Short mmCIF file of C-alpha atoms in Angstrom, two decimals:
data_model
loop_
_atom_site.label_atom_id
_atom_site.label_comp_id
_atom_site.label_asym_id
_atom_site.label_seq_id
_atom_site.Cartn_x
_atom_site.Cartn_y
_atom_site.Cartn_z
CA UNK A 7 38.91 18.90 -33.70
CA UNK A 8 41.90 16.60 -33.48
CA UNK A 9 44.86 17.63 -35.71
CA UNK A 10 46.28 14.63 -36.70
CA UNK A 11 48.16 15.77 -39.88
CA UNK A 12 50.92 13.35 -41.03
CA UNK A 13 49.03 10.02 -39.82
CA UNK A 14 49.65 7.46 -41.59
CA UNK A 15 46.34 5.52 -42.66
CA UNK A 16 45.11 2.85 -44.14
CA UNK A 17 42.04 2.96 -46.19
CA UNK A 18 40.61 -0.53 -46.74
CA UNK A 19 37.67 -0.32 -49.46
CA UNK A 20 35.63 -3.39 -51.05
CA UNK A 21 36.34 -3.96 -54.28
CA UNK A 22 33.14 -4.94 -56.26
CA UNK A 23 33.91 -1.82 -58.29
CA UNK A 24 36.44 0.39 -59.04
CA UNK A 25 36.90 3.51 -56.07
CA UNK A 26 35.25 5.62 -56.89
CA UNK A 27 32.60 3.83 -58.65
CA UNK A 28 31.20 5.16 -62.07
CA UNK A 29 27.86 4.39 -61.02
CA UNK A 30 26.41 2.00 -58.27
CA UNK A 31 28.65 0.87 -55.59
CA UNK A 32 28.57 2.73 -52.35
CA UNK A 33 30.99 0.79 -49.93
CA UNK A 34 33.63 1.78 -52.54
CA UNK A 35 32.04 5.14 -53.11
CA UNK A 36 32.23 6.21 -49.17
CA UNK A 37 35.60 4.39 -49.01
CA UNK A 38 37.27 7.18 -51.66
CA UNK A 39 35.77 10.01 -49.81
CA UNK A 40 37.02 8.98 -46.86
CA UNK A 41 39.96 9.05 -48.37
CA UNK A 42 39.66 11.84 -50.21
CA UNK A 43 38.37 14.34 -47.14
CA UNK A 44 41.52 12.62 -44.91
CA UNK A 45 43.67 14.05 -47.70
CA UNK A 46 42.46 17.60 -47.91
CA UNK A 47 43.09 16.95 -43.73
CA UNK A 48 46.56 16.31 -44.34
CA UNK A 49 46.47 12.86 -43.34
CA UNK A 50 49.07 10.69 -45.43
CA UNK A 51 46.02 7.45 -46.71
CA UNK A 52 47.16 4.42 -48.57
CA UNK A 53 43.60 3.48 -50.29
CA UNK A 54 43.50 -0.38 -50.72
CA UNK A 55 41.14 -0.76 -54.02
CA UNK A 56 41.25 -2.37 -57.23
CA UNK A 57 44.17 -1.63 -59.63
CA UNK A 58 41.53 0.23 -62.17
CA UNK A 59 40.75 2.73 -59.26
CA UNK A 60 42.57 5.71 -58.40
CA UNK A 61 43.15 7.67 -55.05
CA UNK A 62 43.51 11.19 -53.88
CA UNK A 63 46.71 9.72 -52.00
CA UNK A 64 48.64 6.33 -52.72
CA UNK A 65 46.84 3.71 -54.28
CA UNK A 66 47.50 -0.47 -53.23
CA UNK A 67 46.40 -2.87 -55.52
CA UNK A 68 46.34 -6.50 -55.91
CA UNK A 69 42.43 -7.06 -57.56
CA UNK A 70 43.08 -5.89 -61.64
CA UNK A 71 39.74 -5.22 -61.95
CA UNK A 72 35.98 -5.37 -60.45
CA UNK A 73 34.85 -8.25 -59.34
CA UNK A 74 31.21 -7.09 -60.79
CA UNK A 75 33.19 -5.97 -63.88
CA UNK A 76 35.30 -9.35 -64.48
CA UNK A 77 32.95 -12.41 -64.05
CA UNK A 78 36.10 -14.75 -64.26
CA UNK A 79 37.96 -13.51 -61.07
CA UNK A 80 37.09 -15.19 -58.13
CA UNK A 81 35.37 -13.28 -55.44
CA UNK A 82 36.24 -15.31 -52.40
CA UNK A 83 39.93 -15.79 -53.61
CA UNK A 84 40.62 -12.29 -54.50
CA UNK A 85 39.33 -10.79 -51.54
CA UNK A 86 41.33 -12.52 -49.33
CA UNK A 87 44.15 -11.61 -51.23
CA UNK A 88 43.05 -7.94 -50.87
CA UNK A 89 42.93 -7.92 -47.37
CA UNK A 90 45.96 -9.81 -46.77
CA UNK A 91 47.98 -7.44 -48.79
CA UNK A 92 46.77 -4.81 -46.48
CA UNK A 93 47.71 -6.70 -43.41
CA UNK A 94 50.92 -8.03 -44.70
CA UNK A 95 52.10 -4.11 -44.46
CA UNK A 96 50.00 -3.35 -41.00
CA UNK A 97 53.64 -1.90 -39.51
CA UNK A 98 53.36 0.72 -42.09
CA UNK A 99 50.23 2.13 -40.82
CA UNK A 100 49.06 4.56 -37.72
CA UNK A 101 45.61 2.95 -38.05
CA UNK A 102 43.79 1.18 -40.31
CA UNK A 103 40.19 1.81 -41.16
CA UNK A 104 38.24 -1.33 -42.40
CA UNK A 105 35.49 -0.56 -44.88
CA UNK A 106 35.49 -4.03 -45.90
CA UNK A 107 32.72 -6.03 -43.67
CA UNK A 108 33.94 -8.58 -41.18
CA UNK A 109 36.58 -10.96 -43.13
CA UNK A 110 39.49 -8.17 -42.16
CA UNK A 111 38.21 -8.75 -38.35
CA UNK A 112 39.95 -11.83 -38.46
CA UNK A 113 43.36 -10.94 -39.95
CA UNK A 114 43.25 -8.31 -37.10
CA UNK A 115 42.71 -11.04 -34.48
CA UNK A 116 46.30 -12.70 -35.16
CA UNK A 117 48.05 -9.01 -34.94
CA UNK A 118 47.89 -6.37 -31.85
CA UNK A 119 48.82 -3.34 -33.65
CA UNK A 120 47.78 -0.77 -35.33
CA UNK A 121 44.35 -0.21 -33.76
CA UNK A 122 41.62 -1.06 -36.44
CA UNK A 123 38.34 0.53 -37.13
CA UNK A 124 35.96 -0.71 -38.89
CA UNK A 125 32.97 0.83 -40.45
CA UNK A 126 29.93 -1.01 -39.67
CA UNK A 127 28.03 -0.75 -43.37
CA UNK A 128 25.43 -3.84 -42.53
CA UNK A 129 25.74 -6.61 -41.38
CA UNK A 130 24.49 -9.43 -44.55
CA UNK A 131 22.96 -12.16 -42.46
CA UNK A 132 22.65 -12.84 -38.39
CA UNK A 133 25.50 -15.31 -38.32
CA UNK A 134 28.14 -12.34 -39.19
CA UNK A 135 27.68 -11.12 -35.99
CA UNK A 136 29.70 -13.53 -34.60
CA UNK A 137 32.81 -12.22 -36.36
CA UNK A 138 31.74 -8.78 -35.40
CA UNK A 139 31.40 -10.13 -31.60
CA UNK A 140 34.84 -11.93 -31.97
CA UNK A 141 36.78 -8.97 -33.99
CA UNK A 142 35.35 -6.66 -31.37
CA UNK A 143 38.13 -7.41 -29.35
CA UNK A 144 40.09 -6.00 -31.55
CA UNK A 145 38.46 -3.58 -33.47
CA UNK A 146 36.61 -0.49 -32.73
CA UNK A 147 33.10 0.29 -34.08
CA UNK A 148 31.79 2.97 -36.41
CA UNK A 149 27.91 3.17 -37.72
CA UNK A 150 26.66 4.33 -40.38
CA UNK A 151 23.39 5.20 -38.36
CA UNK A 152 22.49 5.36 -34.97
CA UNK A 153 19.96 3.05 -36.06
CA UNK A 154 21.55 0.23 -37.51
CA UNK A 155 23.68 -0.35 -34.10
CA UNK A 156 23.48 -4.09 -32.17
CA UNK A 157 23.52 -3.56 -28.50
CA UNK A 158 25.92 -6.66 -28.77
CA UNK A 159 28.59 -4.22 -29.50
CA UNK A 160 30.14 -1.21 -28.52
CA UNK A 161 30.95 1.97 -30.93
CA UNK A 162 32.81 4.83 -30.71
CA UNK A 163 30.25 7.16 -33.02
CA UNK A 164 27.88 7.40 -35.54
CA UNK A 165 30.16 8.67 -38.37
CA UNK A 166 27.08 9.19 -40.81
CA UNK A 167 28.06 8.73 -44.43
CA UNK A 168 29.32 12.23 -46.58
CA UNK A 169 28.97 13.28 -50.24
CA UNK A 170 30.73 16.16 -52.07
CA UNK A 171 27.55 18.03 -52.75
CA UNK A 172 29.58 19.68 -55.34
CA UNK A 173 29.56 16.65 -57.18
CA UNK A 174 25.25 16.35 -57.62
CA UNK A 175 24.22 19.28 -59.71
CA UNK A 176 21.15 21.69 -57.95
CA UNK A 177 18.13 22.02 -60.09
CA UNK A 178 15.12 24.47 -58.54
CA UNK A 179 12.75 23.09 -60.63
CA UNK A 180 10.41 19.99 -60.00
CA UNK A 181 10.70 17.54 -62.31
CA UNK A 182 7.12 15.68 -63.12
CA UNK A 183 8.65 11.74 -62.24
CA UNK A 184 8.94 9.86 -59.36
CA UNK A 185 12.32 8.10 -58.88
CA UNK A 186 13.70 4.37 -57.80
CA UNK A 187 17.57 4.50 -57.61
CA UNK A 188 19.39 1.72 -56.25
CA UNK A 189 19.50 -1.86 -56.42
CA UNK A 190 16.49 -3.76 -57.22
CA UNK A 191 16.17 -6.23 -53.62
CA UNK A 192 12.74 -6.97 -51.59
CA UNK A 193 14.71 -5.16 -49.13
CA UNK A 194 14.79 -2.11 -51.25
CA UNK A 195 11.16 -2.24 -51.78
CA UNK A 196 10.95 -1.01 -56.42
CA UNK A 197 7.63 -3.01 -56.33
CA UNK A 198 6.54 -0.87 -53.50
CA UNK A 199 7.72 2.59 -55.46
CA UNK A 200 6.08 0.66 -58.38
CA UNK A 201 2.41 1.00 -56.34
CA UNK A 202 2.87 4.12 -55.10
CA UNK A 203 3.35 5.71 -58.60
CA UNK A 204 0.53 3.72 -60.00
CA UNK A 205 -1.96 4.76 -57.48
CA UNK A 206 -1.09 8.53 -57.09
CA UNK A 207 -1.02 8.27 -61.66
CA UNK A 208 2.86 9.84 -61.77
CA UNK A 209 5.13 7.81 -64.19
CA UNK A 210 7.85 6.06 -62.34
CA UNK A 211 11.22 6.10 -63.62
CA UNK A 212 13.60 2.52 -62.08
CA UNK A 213 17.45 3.10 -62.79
CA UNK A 214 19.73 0.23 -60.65
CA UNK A 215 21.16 -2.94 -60.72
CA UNK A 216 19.22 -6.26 -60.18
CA UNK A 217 20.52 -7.82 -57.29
CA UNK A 218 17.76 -10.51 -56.87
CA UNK A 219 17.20 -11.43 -60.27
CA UNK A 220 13.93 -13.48 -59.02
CA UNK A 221 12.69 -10.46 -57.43
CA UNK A 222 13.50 -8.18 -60.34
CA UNK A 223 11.87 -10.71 -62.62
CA UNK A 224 9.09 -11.49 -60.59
CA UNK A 225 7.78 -8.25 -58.76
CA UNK A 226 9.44 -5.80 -60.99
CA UNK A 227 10.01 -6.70 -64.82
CA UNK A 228 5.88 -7.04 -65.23
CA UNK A 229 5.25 -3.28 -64.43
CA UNK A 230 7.92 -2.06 -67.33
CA UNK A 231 5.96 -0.67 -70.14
CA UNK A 232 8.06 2.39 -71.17
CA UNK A 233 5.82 5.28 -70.00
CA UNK A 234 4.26 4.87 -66.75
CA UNK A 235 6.73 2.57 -65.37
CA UNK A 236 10.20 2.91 -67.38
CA UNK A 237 13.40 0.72 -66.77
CA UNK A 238 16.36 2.59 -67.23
CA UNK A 239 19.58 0.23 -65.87
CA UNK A 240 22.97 1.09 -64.58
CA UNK A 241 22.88 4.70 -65.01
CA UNK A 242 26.21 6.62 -64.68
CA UNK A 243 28.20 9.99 -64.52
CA UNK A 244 26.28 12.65 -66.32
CA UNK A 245 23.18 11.03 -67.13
CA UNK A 246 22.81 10.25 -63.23
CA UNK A 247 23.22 13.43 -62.15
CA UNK A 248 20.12 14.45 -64.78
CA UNK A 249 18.34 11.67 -63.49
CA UNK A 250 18.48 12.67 -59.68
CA UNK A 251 17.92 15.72 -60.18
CA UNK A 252 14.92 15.82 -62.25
CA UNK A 253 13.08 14.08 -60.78
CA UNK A 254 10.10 15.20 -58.27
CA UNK A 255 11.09 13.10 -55.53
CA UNK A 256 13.06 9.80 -54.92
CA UNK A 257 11.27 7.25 -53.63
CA UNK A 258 12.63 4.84 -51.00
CA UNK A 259 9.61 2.63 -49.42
CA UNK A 260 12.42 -0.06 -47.73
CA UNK A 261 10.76 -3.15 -46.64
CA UNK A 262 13.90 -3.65 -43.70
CA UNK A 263 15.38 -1.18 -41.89
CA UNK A 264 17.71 0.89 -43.77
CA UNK A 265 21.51 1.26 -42.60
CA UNK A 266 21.67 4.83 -43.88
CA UNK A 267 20.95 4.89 -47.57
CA UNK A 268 23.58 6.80 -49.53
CA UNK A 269 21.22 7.69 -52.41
CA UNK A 270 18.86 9.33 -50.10
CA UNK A 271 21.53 12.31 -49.80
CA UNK A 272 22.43 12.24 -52.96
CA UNK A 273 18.88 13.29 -54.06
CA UNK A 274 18.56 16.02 -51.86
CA UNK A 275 22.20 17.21 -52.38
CA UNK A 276 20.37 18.26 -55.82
CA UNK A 277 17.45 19.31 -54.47
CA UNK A 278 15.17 16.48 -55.10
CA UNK A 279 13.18 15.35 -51.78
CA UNK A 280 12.48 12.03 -50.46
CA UNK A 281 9.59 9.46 -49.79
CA UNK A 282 10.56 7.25 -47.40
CA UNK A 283 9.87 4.75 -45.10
CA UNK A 284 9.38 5.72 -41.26
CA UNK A 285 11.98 3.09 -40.45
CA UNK A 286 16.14 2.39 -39.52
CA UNK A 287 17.81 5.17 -40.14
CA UNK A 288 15.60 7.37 -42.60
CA UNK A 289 14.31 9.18 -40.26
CA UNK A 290 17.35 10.54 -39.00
CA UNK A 291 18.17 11.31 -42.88
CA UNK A 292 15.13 12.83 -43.85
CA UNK A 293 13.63 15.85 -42.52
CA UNK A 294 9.74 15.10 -42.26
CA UNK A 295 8.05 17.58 -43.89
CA UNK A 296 10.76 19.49 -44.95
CA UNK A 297 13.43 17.53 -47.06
CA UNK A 298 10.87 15.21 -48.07
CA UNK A 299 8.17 12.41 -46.36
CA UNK A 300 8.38 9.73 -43.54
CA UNK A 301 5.44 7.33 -44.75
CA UNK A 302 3.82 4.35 -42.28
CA UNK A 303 2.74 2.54 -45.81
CA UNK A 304 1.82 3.00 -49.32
CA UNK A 305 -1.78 4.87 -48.72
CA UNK A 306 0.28 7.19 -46.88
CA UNK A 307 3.17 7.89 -49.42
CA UNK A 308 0.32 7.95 -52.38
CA UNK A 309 -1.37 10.70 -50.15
CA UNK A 310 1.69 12.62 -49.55
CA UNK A 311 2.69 13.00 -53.51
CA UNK A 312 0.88 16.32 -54.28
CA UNK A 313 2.89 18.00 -51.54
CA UNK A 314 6.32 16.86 -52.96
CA UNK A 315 6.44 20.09 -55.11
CA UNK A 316 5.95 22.66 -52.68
CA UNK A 317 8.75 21.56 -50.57
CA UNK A 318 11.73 23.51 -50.98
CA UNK A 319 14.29 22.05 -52.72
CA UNK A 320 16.83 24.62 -51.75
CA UNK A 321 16.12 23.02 -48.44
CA UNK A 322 17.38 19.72 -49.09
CA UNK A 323 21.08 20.76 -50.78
CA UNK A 324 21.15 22.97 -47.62
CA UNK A 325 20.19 19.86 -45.04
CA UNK A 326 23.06 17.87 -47.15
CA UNK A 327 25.60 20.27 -46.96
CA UNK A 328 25.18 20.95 -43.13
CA UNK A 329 25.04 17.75 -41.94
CA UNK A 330 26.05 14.90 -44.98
CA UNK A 331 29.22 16.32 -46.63
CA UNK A 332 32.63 15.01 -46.98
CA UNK A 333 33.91 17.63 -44.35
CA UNK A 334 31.35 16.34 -41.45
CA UNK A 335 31.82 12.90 -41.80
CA UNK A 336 35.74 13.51 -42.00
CA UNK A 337 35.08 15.71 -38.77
CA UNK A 338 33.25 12.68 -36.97
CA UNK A 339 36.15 10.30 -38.17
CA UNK A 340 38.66 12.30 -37.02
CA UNK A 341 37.32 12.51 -33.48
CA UNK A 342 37.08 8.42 -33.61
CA UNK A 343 40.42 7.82 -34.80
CA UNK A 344 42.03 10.18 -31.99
CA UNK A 345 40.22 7.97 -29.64
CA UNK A 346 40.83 4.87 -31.35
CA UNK A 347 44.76 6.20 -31.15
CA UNK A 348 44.49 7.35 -27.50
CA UNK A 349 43.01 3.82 -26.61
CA UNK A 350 45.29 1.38 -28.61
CA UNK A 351 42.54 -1.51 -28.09
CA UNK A 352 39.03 -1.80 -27.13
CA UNK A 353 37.32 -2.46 -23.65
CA UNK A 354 36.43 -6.03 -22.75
CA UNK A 355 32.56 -6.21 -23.44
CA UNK A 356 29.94 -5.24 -21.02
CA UNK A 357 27.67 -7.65 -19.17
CA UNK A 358 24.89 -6.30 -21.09
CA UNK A 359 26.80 -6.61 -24.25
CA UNK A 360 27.31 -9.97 -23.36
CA UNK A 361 23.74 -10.68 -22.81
CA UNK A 362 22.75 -9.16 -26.33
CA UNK A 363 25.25 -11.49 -28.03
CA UNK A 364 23.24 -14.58 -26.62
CA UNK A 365 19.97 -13.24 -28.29
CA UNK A 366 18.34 -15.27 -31.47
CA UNK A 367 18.66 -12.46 -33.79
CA UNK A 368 17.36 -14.69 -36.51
CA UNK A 369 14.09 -12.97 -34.63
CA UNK A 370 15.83 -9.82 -34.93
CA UNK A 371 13.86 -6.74 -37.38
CA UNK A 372 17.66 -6.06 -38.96
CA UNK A 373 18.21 -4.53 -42.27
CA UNK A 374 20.23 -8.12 -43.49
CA UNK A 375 20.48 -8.40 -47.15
CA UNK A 376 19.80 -12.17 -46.58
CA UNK A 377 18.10 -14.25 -43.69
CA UNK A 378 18.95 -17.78 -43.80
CA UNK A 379 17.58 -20.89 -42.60
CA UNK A 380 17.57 -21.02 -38.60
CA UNK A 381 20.38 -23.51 -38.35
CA UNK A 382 18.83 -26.72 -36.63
CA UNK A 383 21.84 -27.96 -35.02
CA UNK A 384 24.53 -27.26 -31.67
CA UNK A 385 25.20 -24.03 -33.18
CA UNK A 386 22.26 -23.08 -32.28
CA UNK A 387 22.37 -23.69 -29.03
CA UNK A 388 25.51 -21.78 -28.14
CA UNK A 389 25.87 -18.41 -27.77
CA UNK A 390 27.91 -16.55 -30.38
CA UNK A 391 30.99 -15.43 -29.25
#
């Protein structure tokens, strides 16, 4: 393991919520404890976050607040605000680590040092990947999953997503409710959960933000009647914890393929197995069998129900703390920034790579949070870049 005590990092997070969020909000969530495990490293961070967060080293700010939390600040204003404050002070910095999508890619492209990495954490529709395929000359790669990789680009590891498990409270006892926790999305598949408790007669309990408000109010909103199917909201600190960890099993039927799934750990950090989909990167998450389910459909999750209390939940907050904690993914980080360091930029793409980034991906099974139109004009004829 690469002692690199004394580097000077910076931490760029996504500011939709404060770091560390007090409930949803996991780009801002993995951002802090990335932070947080470089500190207990040694490493000197600068987190770049809202001024309402707070940092286990120095905190930037130039975003007062939110932009979930503050409906009059502008989203695409402020954010390029955000990231230009971090790249105004780029000569300050070792390395910077990007947990902020693709607009810092571009910044990077006008500046040759420090070396950038960026943490792939989805990519929202198939015409981003043409900023990752341009910023690639720049930056280096990170996934989330092994999973949610595009053969367009090149990465120098799967730095899988950590959790304090500290943090999520152990319970050895079942609880006697099935679980949705996250946002409510077709992607994210709540009407699917919603089936699956109806047909195997457990009472669902839905805690989460509506993302797709049409969805929500469409597929979702009908099912709420308090008992069977009960609608709980944003839940946060305490009453999350109680939530998680009460509950027989979390259920996460995804309808795309899942980049890795932050609340997926977080369940079995307090013992409470998952049902989830046999697809992206679940089933390197979940342990079939063992830390909870890998279903084909909803038949098969429905049949697989009665087993969820015989699994051992001791088993799940040990799978967490071996392979999802703060400490591993600071140990795979760690490894990719000494390369990143040791490399300075990346390679010129392969002729494979090249070939992938001339693909339609708009026929692509990816886990984006939107798929728009197939655009119906020259753009579509030229290869991304």
């Amino acid at each position: 393991m690469p002692d690199l005590r004394g580097l000077r990092v910076a931490v760029l997070g996504a500011i939709s919520w404060p770091t560390p969020p007090p409930g949803y909000g996991p780009w801002e969530q993995v951002a802090y404890n990335v932070a947080r495990g470089l500190v207990a490293r040694g490493v000197d961070v600068t987190l770049f976050a809202t001024a309402n967060s707070s940092s286990p080293g120095k905190l930037a700010a130039v975003v007062p607040a939110g932009l979930n939390e503050d409906p009059a600040l502008n989203g695409e204003v402020w954010t390029e605000l955000h990231v230009a404050s971090c790249f105004a002070r780029a000569g300050e910095f070792d390395l910077i680590h990007n947990n902020l999508d693709w607009k810092p890619l571009l910044y990077a492209l006008a500046t040759t040092s420090p070396p950038l990495i960026t943490t792939v954490h989805g990519f929202s529709s198939p015409q981003i990947l043409g900023a990752y395929y341009a910023g690639a000359a720049r930056s280096f790669y990170c996934s989330i999953s092994d999973a949610d990789r595009d053969p367009g680009l090149a990465y120098l590891a799967t730095t899988y997503n950590g959790i304090d498990p500290a943090a999520w409270t152990f319970r050895q006892r079942a609880g006697d409710y099935l679980l949705f926790y996250g946002r409510f999305h077709p992607e994210k598949g709540a009407h699917l959960a919603i089936e699956v408790a109806r047909r195997a007669g457990v009472r669902l309990k839905l805690a989460g933000i509506p993302h797709d408000e049409r969805y929500f109010r469409e597929l979702v909103a009908p099912h709420i009647d308090g008992d069977a199917v009960q609608f709980l909201g944003h839940v946060t600190g305490p009453a999350r914890d109680e939530l998680v960890g009460g509950a027989l099993a979390l259920v996460h039927m995804t309808t795309r393929p899942e980049r890795f799934g932050l609340t997926l750990i977080e369940a079995m950090a307090c013992g409470t197995p998952v049902l989830g989909a046999r697809m992206g990167s679940i089933p390197e998450i979940v342990v079939d069998g063992v830390t909870g389910y890998l279903c084909d459909d909803v038949a098969s999750a429905v049949a697989r129900v009665p087993r969820l209390a015989a699994l051992s939940r001791q088993a799940c907050r040990a799978h967490v703390e071996s392979n999802f904690s703060v400490d591993r993914m600071i140990d795979r980080y760690l490894d990719a920034y000494a390369e990143a360091l040791r490399l300075r930029t990346p390679p010129p793409p392969t002729a494979e790579q090249q070939r992938w980034r001339r693909h339609d991906w708009w026929d692509r099974p990816m886990a984006f949070t939107d798929i728009p139109p197939r655009p119906h004009s020259a753009i579509e004829e030229s290869p991304l870049p």
